Coordinates of C-alpha atoms in Angstrom, one line a residue:
X1 CA 130.7 140.1 219.5
X2 CA 127.6 141.6 217.8
X3 CA 126.2 141.1 214.9
X4 CA 124.3 143.9 212.5
X5 CA 120.7 142.8 211.3
X6 CA 121.1 139.7 208.8
X7 CA 120.7 140.3 204.8
X8 CA 120.0 137.7 202.6
X9 CA 123.6 137.8 201.5
X10 CA 124.9 137.1 205.0
X11 CA 124.5 133.3 204.7
X12 CA 127.3 131.0 205.0
X13 CA 127.7 129.2 202.3
X14 CA 126.4 131.9 200.1
X15 CA 123.3 130.9 198.1
X16 CA 123.4 130.3 194.6
X17 CA 120.4 132.9 193.6
X18 CA 119.3 135.6 195.9
X19 CA 116.5 138.5 195.3
X20 CA 116.2 140.9 198.1
X21 CA 112.6 142.1 199.0
X22 CA 111.3 144.7 201.2
X23 CA 109.8 144.6 204.6
X24 CA 110.4 141.7 207.1
X25 CA 108.8 138.6 208.4
X26 CA 108.7 138.7 212.5
X27 CA 108.4 135.3 214.4
X28 CA 106.0 135.9 217.1
X29 CA 104.3 133.8 220.1
X30 CA 101.4 132.8 217.0
X31 CA 104.1 131.8 214.4
X32 CA 103.3 128.5 213.1
X33 CA 104.7 125.7 211.4
X34 CA 103.8 123.2 208.9
X35 CA 105.1 120.7 206.2
X36 CA 107.9 118.2 206.0
X37 CA 107.9 116.8 209.3
X38 CA 111.7 116.3 210.3
X39 CA 112.5 119.6 209.1
X40 CA 109.5 121.0 211.3
X41 CA 110.4 119.1 214.5
X42 CA 114.0 120.3 213.9
X43 CA 113.2 123.7 213.3
X44 CA 110.6 124.1 216.5
X45 CA 113.1 122.3 218.7
X46 CA 116.4 124.3 217.8
X47 CA 114.7 127.8 217.0
X48 CA 112.3 127.6 219.2
X49 CA 114.5 126.5 222.1
X50 CA 116.4 129.6 221.3
X51 CA 113.7 132.1 221.0
X52 CA 111.4 130.7 223.6
X53 CA 108.5 130.9 220.9
X54 CA 106.5 127.7 220.8
X55 CA 106.1 127.3 217.3
X56 CA 102.9 125.4 217.1
X57 CA 102.7 122.9 214.3
X58 CA 99.3 123.0 212.3
X59 CA 98.2 121.8 208.8
X60 CA 99.1 125.3 207.1
X61 CA 101.7 127.3 209.0
X62 CA 103.0 130.8 208.8
X63 CA 106.2 128.8 208.0
X64 CA 106.0 125.6 205.7
X65 CA 108.4 123.3 204.4
X66 CA 107.1 121.7 201.4
X67 CA 108.6 119.2 199.3
X68 CA 108.3 119.8 195.4
X69 CA 111.0 117.7 193.3
X70 CA 109.5 118.7 190.1
X71 CA 109.7 122.5 190.9
X72 CA 113.1 121.8 192.6
X73 CA 114.8 119.5 190.6
X74 CA 118.2 119.2 192.1
X75 CA 119.1 117.0 195.0
X76 CA 119.2 118.8 198.5
X77 CA 118.0 122.4 196.6
X78 CA 115.5 124.6 198.1
X79 CA 113.4 127.7 196.9
X80 CA 112.2 130.3 199.8
X81 CA 110.2 132.9 199.3
X82 CA 109.8 135.6 202.4
X83 CA 107.3 137.7 202.7
X84 CA 105.7 139.9 205.6
X85 CA 103.1 137.4 206.1
X86 CA 105.2 134.3 205.9
X87 CA 108.3 131.6 204.8
X88 CA 107.4 129.3 201.8
X89 CA 110.0 126.6 201.4
X90 CA 109.8 124.1 198.1
X91 CA 112.6 121.4 198.4
X92 CA 113.7 118.5 196.4
X93 CA 113.9 116.1 199.4
X94 CA 114.3 116.4 203.3
X95 CA 117.4 117.3 202.9
X96 CA 116.6 120.2 201.1
X97 CA 114.4 121.2 203.4
X98 CA 116.8 121.0 206.3
X99 CA 119.2 123.2 204.8
X100 CA 116.2 125.9 204.0
X101 CA 115.5 125.6 207.7
X102 CA 119.3 126.6 208.4
X103 CA 119.3 129.2 206.2
X104 CA 116.3 130.7 208.2
X105 CA 118.1 130.2 211.5
X106 CA 121.4 132.4 209.9
X107 CA 118.8 135.1 208.9
X108 CA 117.8 135.3 212.6
X109 CA 120.7 136.0 213.9
X110 CA 123.1 135.0 216.6
X111 CA 120.8 134.7 219.4
X112 CA 118.8 131.9 217.4
X113 CA 122.2 130.0 217.9
X114 CA 121.8 129.7 221.4
X115 CA 120.6 126.9 223.5
X116 CA 118.1 129.4 225.5
X117 CA 116.7 132.3 225.1
X118 CA 118.6 135.7 226.0
X119 CA 115.8 137.9 224.9
X120 CA 112.4 138.4 223.9
X121 CA 113.3 139.6 220.2
X122 CA 112.2 140.8 218.2
X123 CA 112.8 137.9 215.7
X124 CA 113.1 139.6 212.2
X125 CA 113.7 137.8 209.0
X126 CA 114.6 140.2 205.9
X127 CA 112.0 139.5 202.9
X128 CA 113.0 138.4 199.5
X129 CA 113.6 134.9 197.7
X130 CA 116.3 132.4 197.6
X131 CA 117.2 129.6 195.2
X132 CA 119.7 127.0 196.3
X133 CA 121.4 123.7 195.4
X134 CA 124.8 122.0 196.3
X135 CA 127.4 122.2 193.8
X136 CA 129.1 118.7 194.9
X137 CA 127.2 115.6 196.6
X138 CA 130.3 115.1 199.0
X139 CA 130.8 117.7 201.2
X140 CA 132.9 116.7 203.9
X141 CA 134.8 116.9 207.5
X142 CA 137.2 113.9 208.2
X143 CA 137.7 113.8 211.9
X144 CA 140.7 111.9 213.8
X145 CA 139.3 110.2 217.0
X146 CA 142.4 107.7 217.2
X147 CA 145.0 110.3 218.2
X148 CA 143.3 112.2 220.7
X149 CA 140.0 110.6 221.8
X150 CA 136.7 113.0 221.8
X151 CA 133.8 112.6 224.1
X152 CA 130.6 111.6 222.4
X153 CA 129.0 114.9 223.3
X154 CA 131.9 116.7 221.2
X155 CA 130.9 114.5 217.9
X156 CA 127.3 115.3 218.5
X157 CA 128.2 119.0 218.7
X158 CA 130.6 118.6 215.6
X159 CA 127.9 117.0 213.5
X160 CA 125.3 120.2 214.4
X161 CA 128.3 122.6 213.5
X162 CA 128.5 120.8 210.0
X163 CA 124.8 120.3 209.3
X164 CA 124.8 124.3 209.9
X165 CA 127.3 124.9 207.2
X166 CA 125.5 122.5 205.0
X167 CA 128.0 119.7 204.8
X168 CA 126.7 116.2 204.9
X169 CA 129.7 113.7 205.4
X170 CA 131.7 113.2 208.3
X171 CA 134.4 110.8 207.9
X172 CA 135.2 109.2 211.2
X173 CA 138.8 108.0 211.5
X174 CA 138.5 105.1 214.3
X175 CA 141.7 103.3 214.4
X176 CA 145.4 104.1 214.1
X177 CA 148.9 103.0 215.4
X178 CA 147.9 105.5 218.5
X179 CA 144.6 104.1 219.6
X180 CA 141.7 101.9 218.7
X181 CA 138.1 103.6 219.2
X182 CA 135.7 101.1 218.2
X183 CA 134.1 98.3 220.3
X184 CA 134.1 94.8 218.4
X185 CA 131.9 92.3 219.8
X186 CA 133.9 89.1 220.8
X187 CA 137.1 90.7 220.4
X188 CA 137.6 92.5 223.8
X189 CA 141.2 93.2 223.6
X190 CA 141.1 96.0 221.0
X191 CA 139.3 98.3 223.5
X192 CA 141.1 96.8 226.5
X193 CA 144.4 97.1 225.3
X194 CA 144.1 99.2 222.0
X195 CA 142.0 101.9 223.3
X196 CA 144.5 103.2 225.8
X197 CA 148.3 104.5 225.9
X198 CA 150.6 105.2 228.6
X199 CA 151.7 108.7 227.2
X200 CA 151.7 111.0 224.2
X201 CA 154.1 113.1 222.0
X202 CA 154.1 116.4 222.9
X203 CA 154.6 118.7 220.1
X204 CA 156.3 118.4 216.9
X205 CA 160.1 118.0 215.5
X206 CA 163.3 117.3 216.8
X207 CA 162.4 119.3 220.1
X208 CA 159.0 117.7 220.7
X209 CA 158.8 116.3 224.2
X210 CA 156.5 113.5 226.3
X211 CA 153.6 113.7 228.2
X212 CA 153.3 110.6 230.3
X213 CA 150.0 110.9 231.1
X214 CA 147.9 108.1 230.2
X215 CA 145.2 108.6 227.3
X216 CA 142.3 106.7 225.9
X217 CA 138.7 105.8 225.0
X218 CA 136.5 104.0 222.9
X219 CA 133.0 104.2 221.8
X220 CA 130.6 101.5 222.3
X221 CA 128.0 99.7 219.9
X222 CA 125.3 101.9 221.6
X223 CA 127.3 105.4 221.1
X224 CA 128.3 105.0 217.6
X225 CA 124.6 104.0 216.9
X226 CA 123.5 107.2 218.6
X227 CA 126.0 109.3 216.6
X228 CA 124.8 107.6 213.3
X229 CA 121.2 108.6 214.4
X230 CA 121.7 111.7 215.6
X231 CA 123.7 112.5 212.2
X232 CA 121.3 111.3 210.1
X233 CA 118.5 113.4 211.9
X234 CA 121.1 116.5 210.1
X235 CA 121.5 115.0 207.2
X236 CA 125.0 114.2 207.8
X237 CA 126.1 110.6 206.7
X238 CA 128.8 108.8 209.0
X239 CA 131.6 107.5 207.0
X240 CA 133.6 105.3 209.2
X241 CA 137.2 104.5 208.7
X242 CA 138.9 101.1 209.8
X243 CA 142.5 101.8 208.3
X244 CA 144.5 98.7 207.2
X245 CA 147.0 97.3 206.3
X246 CA 149.0 100.0 207.9
X247 CA 148.5 102.3 211.1
X248 CA 147.7 99.2 213.2
X249 CA 150.0 99.3 216.1
X250 CA 147.0 99.4 218.5
X251 CA 145.5 96.1 216.9
X252 CA 148.7 94.6 217.4
X253 CA 149.4 95.6 220.6
X254 CA 146.1 94.0 221.3
X255 CA 146.3 90.7 219.3
X256 CA 150.1 90.2 218.4
X257 CA 149.6 87.4 216.3
X258 CA 148.2 89.8 213.4
X259 CA 151.6 91.1 213.0
X260 CA 154.7 90.1 211.5
X261 CA 156.0 88.4 214.4
X262 CA 153.4 86.8 216.4
X263 CA 156.1 86.5 219.7
X264 CA 156.5 90.3 219.6
X265 CA 154.5 92.6 222.2
X266 CA 154.1 95.7 221.1
X267 CA 152.3 98.7 222.7
X268 CA 150.2 101.3 221.8
X269 CA 152.2 104.0 220.0
X270 CA 152.7 106.9 222.2
X271 CA 154.7 109.1 219.1
X272 CA 153.0 110.5 216.1
X273 CA 154.2 109.8 212.5
X274 CA 154.0 106.3 210.5
X275 CA 154.7 102.9 212.6
X276 CA 156.4 100.6 210.7
X277 CA 154.8 97.6 212.0
X278 CA 152.2 96.2 209.8
X279 CA 149.5 93.5 209.7
X280 CA 150.5 89.9 208.2
X281 CA 148.7 88.4 205.3
X282 CA 147.7 85.1 206.8
X283 CA 143.9 84.2 206.3
X284 CA 143.2 84.3 210.1
X285 CA 144.3 87.7 210.1
X286 CA 142.2 88.5 206.8
X287 CA 139.3 86.9 209.0
X288 CA 139.8 88.9 211.7
X289 CA 139.5 92.2 209.5
X290 CA 136.7 90.7 208.1
X291 CA 134.8 90.0 211.3
X292 CA 136.0 93.8 212.2
X293 CA 134.3 95.4 209.1
X294 CA 130.8 93.1 209.5
X295 CA 130.6 94.8 212.8
X296 CA 131.4 98.0 211.2
X297 CA 128.7 97.3 208.6
X298 CA 126.1 96.3 211.2
X299 CA 126.8 99.9 213.2
X300 CA 127.1 102.4 210.2
X301 CA 124.5 102.2 207.6
X302 CA 126.6 104.5 205.2
X303 CA 127.1 103.1 201.7
X304 CA 130.7 104.3 201.8
X305 CA 133.1 102.5 204.3
X306 CA 136.8 103.7 204.5
X307 CA 139.5 100.7 204.5
X308 CA 142.4 103.3 204.9
X309 CA 145.2 101.9 202.7
X310 CA 147.5 105.1 203.2
X311 CA 151.4 105.1 204.1
X312 CA 152.0 101.3 204.5
X313 CA 155.7 100.6 205.0
X314 CA 157.2 97.1 203.3
X315 CA 160.0 96.8 205.2
X316 CA 158.5 94.3 207.9
X317 CA 157.0 91.9 204.8
X318 CA 160.2 92.2 202.9
X319 CA 162.2 91.1 206.2
X320 CA 159.7 88.4 207.3
X321 CA 160.6 84.8 206.1
X322 CA 157.2 84.3 207.0
X323 CA 155.6 87.1 204.8
X324 CA 158.1 86.3 201.8
X325 CA 156.8 82.6 202.1
X326 CA 153.6 83.9 202.1
X327 CA 153.8 86.2 199.4
X328 CA 155.4 83.4 197.1
X329 CA 152.6 81.0 197.7
X330 CA 150.1 83.7 196.8
X331 CA 152.0 84.2 193.3
X332 CA 152.9 87.9 194.0
X333 CA 156.3 88.8 192.6
X334 CA 157.4 90.6 195.7
X335 CA 156.3 91.1 199.5
X336 CA 155.6 94.6 199.0
X337 CA 152.6 93.5 196.7
X338 CA 150.9 91.8 200.0
X339 CA 149.4 95.8 200.2
X340 CA 147.6 95.6 197.4
X341 CA 146.4 91.8 198.0
X342 CA 145.2 92.7 201.6
X343 CA 143.6 95.5 200.4
X344 CA 141.7 93.7 197.7
X345 CA 140.5 91.1 199.8
X346 CA 138.7 93.8 202.4
X347 CA 137.3 95.9 199.4
X348 CA 135.9 92.7 197.6
X349 CA 134.3 91.9 201.3
X350 CA 132.9 95.1 201.5
X351 CA 131.4 95.3 197.8
X352 CA 130.1 91.5 198.3
X353 CA 127.9 93.0 201.0
X354 CA 126.5 95.5 199.1
X355 CA 129.0 98.9 200.5
X356 CA 131.7 100.9 198.6
X357 CA 135.2 101.1 199.8
X358 CA 136.8 104.2 199.9
X359 CA 140.5 104.5 200.3
X360 CA 143.3 107.2 200.4
X361 CA 145.3 107.7 197.0
X362 CA 147.8 105.2 197.9
X363 CA 145.4 102.5 197.0
X364 CA 146.2 103.3 193.4
X365 CA 150.0 102.4 194.0
X366 CA 149.4 98.7 196.2
X367 CA 150.5 96.8 193.5
X368 CA 146.9 96.0 191.9
X369 CA 144.4 98.2 190.6
X370 CA 141.2 98.8 193.1
X371 CA 138.3 96.7 192.4
X372 CA 135.7 98.7 190.3
X373 CA 133.5 100.9 192.6
X374 CA 136.3 101.9 194.9
X375 CA 136.3 105.6 195.9
X376 CA 139.8 107.3 195.9
X377 CA 140.8 110.0 198.7
X378 CA 143.0 112.0 197.2
X379 CA 145.3 113.3 199.8
X380 CA 149.0 113.8 198.3
X381 CA 148.0 116.6 196.1
X382 CA 145.7 116.3 193.4
X383 CA 147.6 113.9 191.1
X384 CA 145.8 110.3 192.9
X385 CA 142.4 112.1 192.0
X386 CA 143.4 113.1 188.4
X387 CA 144.5 109.7 188.2
X388 CA 141.1 107.9 190.0
X389 CA 139.1 110.2 187.4
X390 CA 140.5 109.6 184.2
X391 CA 141.1 105.7 185.2
X392 CA 137.0 105.3 185.8
X393 CA 136.9 105.7 189.8
X394 CA 135.2 108.4 191.6
X395 CA 137.6 110.3 193.8
X396 CA 137.2 112.7 196.9
X397 CA 139.6 115.8 196.6
X398 CA 141.6 116.2 199.7
X399 CA 144.8 117.5 199.3
X400 CA 147.0 118.2 202.2
X401 CA 148.4 121.3 201.6
X402 CA 144.8 123.7 201.0
X403 CA 142.5 121.5 203.3
X404 CA 144.4 119.9 206.2
X405 CA 143.1 122.1 209.1
X406 CA 145.6 121.0 211.3
X407 CA 148.4 122.7 209.3
X408 CA 149.2 126.1 210.7
X409 CA 146.9 129.2 209.8
X410 CA 149.6 132.1 209.8
X411 CA 153.2 132.5 210.0
X412 CA 152.3 134.5 213.2
X413 CA 154.7 133.0 216.1
X414 CA 151.7 133.2 218.3
X415 CA 150.0 129.9 216.3
X416 CA 149.6 127.0 218.5
X417 CA 151.8 124.1 217.7
X418 CA 152.4 125.3 214.2
X419 CA 152.8 122.2 212.1
X420 CA 152.8 121.2 208.2
X421 CA 151.9 123.5 205.5
X422 CA 150.8 127.2 205.9
X423 CA 147.1 127.0 205.3
X424 CA 145.3 130.6 205.4
X425 CA 141.6 131.3 205.6
X426 CA 142.2 132.5 202.0
X427 CA 143.8 129.5 200.7
X428 CA 141.1 127.1 202.1
X429 CA 138.6 129.6 200.2
X430 CA 140.5 130.1 197.0
X431 CA 140.6 125.8 196.6
X432 CA 139.2 124.5 193.7
X433 CA 138.2 120.8 194.0
X434 CA 137.9 119.8 190.5
X435 CA 141.9 119.9 189.2
X436 CA 142.7 121.3 185.7
X437 CA 144.0 117.7 184.8
X438 CA 140.6 116.2 185.2
X439 CA 139.1 116.0 181.5
X440 CA 135.5 117.7 181.2
X441 CA 134.0 114.2 180.6
X442 CA 135.6 112.9 183.8
X443 CA 134.5 115.9 185.9
X444 CA 131.7 113.8 187.2
X445 CA 133.9 111.6 189.3
X446 CA 134.6 114.4 191.4
X447 CA 132.3 113.6 194.2
X448 CA 133.4 116.7 196.1
X449 CA 135.8 117.7 198.7
X450 CA 136.5 117.3 202.6
X451 CA 138.6 119.1 205.0
X452 CA 140.9 116.6 207.3
X453 CA 141.0 117.3 211.0
X454 CA 144.1 115.3 212.2
X455 CA 144.3 115.2 216.1
X456 CA 148.0 114.5 217.0
X457 CA 148.6 118.1 218.1
X458 CA 144.5 118.9 218.8
X459 CA 144.2 117.7 222.2
X460 CA 141.0 119.2 223.2
X461 CA 137.7 120.2 221.9
X462 CA 139.0 123.7 222.2
X463 CA 141.9 123.0 220.0
X464 CA 139.8 121.2 217.8
X465 CA 137.4 124.1 217.2
X466 CA 140.5 126.6 216.8
X467 CA 141.9 124.5 214.0
X468 CA 138.6 124.0 212.3
X469 CA 137.2 127.4 212.7
X470 CA 136.7 129.7 210.7
X471 CA 138.6 127.7 207.7
X472 CA 135.7 125.0 207.6
X473 CA 133.3 127.9 206.8
X474 CA 135.3 128.7 203.9
X475 CA 135.5 124.7 202.5
X476 CA 131.8 124.7 203.1
X477 CA 131.3 127.4 200.6
X478 CA 134.0 125.8 198.1
X479 CA 131.9 122.5 198.3
X480 CA 128.4 124.0 198.1
X481 CA 128.4 127.1 195.7
X482 CA 129.9 127.1 192.2
X483 CA 133.3 129.4 191.5
X484 CA 131.5 132.1 189.6
X485 CA 130.0 132.9 193.0
X486 CA 132.9 133.0 195.3
X487 CA 134.8 136.0 195.9
X488 CA 137.0 136.0 198.9
X489 CA 136.4 139.9 199.9
X490 CA 132.5 139.4 200.0
X491 CA 132.9 135.8 201.9
X492 CA 135.4 137.5 204.6
X493 CA 132.7 140.6 205.2
X494 CA 129.7 138.2 205.6
X495 CA 132.1 136.1 207.6
X496 CA 133.3 138.8 209.9
X497 CA 129.9 140.7 210.3
X498 CA 127.4 138.2 210.4
X499 CA 128.8 134.6 211.0
X500 CA 131.6 134.9 213.5
X501 CA 129.0 136.3 216.0
X502 CA 126.8 133.2 215.2
X503 CA 129.4 130.7 216.0
X504 CA 130.6 132.8 219.0
X505 CA 126.6 132.4 220.2
X506 CA 126.6 128.8 219.7
X507 CA 130.0 128.4 221.6
X508 CA 132.8 127.4 219.2
X509 CA 136.1 128.3 220.2
X510 CA 137.4 129.4 217.0
X511 CA 140.7 131.6 215.8
X512 CA 139.9 135.2 215.5
X513 CA 140.6 136.6 211.9
X514 CA 143.5 138.8 213.6
X515 CA 145.4 135.9 215.4
X516 CA 144.6 133.9 218.5
X517 CA 143.7 134.9 221.8
X518 CA 146.6 134.9 224.3
X519 CA 145.1 132.0 226.2
X520 CA 144.9 130.0 222.8
X521 CA 148.7 130.1 222.2
X522 CA 150.6 127.2 223.3
X523 CA 154.1 128.6 223.4
X524 CA 155.6 125.9 225.7
X525 CA 154.9 123.5 222.7
X526 CA 157.3 123.2 220.0
X527 CA 155.9 123.2 216.2
X528 CA 157.3 121.8 213.1
X529 CA 156.4 124.1 210.1
X530 CA 157.1 122.8 206.6

C-alpha cells in the first residue's frame, strides 16, 4: 500500500486548526533537535530509527519543542509552525509536546512508522501552521487480558499505537472468571491456579465448540512496572482493573474459601458469559481483596483504579444460609444488597489511599449510592452516564453498541466470528460522547470516552489488530476533535489515502475497508450476531 505525499489535513485525529503554507521543510543529516527532553528523546529514537538520521540534540535546534502554557493554555495542547528552515512547537505541557511530535511523524509519511530505514528519503514535511488541543481529558481503550493472555511485548506495542493516535488511557482488564493475570506477593495460588485454564470455548452461540488446548499466563510485578513506565514515556496512563464481587471464578478456583461455599472446588472457567459464582461477604474476603488492591496501588500510580462491579448474579447470596445470615448481621434488607456493600468497602479503601474508583454502571444499581468521587463507566447504553452526570458523578462513556470493538464490523458473512451488534467504522465515527440527556451544567462530568476490546473471540494479537483497527482510529478522532470538525467522508479519505499506509508500515494487521483478507476469515468458528 503506497500513500501520496502528506498534507497538513492528513493527520488522524484531525487537528483543531490548520493553515497550509507553501514549500516544505526537509529533514537532513544535519537537522538538529532541542526543547522538552522527553519529547526530543522520543523523536530522536523513533523518527531517527526510521529515517537513519542522527537528529542530534543542540541548544537551539532546527526542530524545537518548547513549553509555553501561557501561550498554549489548554492542557495537552500545542501550536506548530512549519517553515522551510525549521519547525517550532509551543506546547502547554510535555504531553502536548509529545502529541506535536506524533503529528510530525504522521506528516513524514509511512516510512517514518517503520523501525529501520527502507530508503534515503527525502523526508519532507509541508509548511504551514497547526493549533491543536483535545476535546476530552479521558481518551481511552479498554483491553481484556483475562479471556486471552497477550504477551508483554504486544501490550507495549499497543501502548505505542494508542499514543500514535493521541489516546491517553489504557484500561487493563486483569482478572475475570477465565483468568487471573496479576502476580500478588504472598498469594501465589492466584497465578499458580487462577492464571491457567484447561481449555476455551470456541466461537459463540448454540453451535459454539470447545478447544481443549490449555491457555493462560500472567504478568509479574516487574512486567507491570515496565508496562506502566513505558506507557508514561508515551503519555498514556494505565488504569488497572480487578473485577469484584462477580467475574471472580479464577480467584475462587485459587482460594475456594472466598466463595459462598468454601467446600466447593471450582475450576478456572472455560466458557464465556457470566459465571453465577460470586465472592462471599466475610471480613476475611474483604481483607483479602484489600491486600490485592494494595499491591495494585503499589504497582500502578494512576489516580484511577477500576473495581469492576458489573454483571453480579445474586442467586448464590440468596440461596446461601451463610450469606443470608451475613446480610442480616450487616443490617441489609436483602442479600442482593451485599453487592453494594462489598463495592463500598473496596471503594472506601481506594479513596482512603488517595485514589479514585472507577466502576461499570452497575455500581449505580448495587443497592446503595457509590461513594462521592467514584467514576461511572457507562456501558449498558448511555443511561448510566446520564444518571451519573446528573447525580454529581464523573462518567466515562463506553456504551456497548457503538464502541465495543469486538462486535462485528459488517454484515459480510466473511467476518471472522461475528458477534454482538453491527458496529461499522462510520457507526464509531458518528458516536457523540455527551448524551442529549446530560444538562449543559453537568456536561463537564463527562470525562470522555473509551473503546472496549473484549477478547473472548480475539485469541491472537492479529485478531486484536483486526477488531481494533481502523475503528480505533475513528474513536480517537471522536475523543479528540469537536463535533463541528468531524465529517466522515473527509475522515474516510484521510484514512484510506494516508493513514492506513502508516498502520501497514507499522505492522498493524487491520481490517481492510473493503472487508477481510481471506486469511483473516474464520469460517470454521461460529458467531452469534445480535
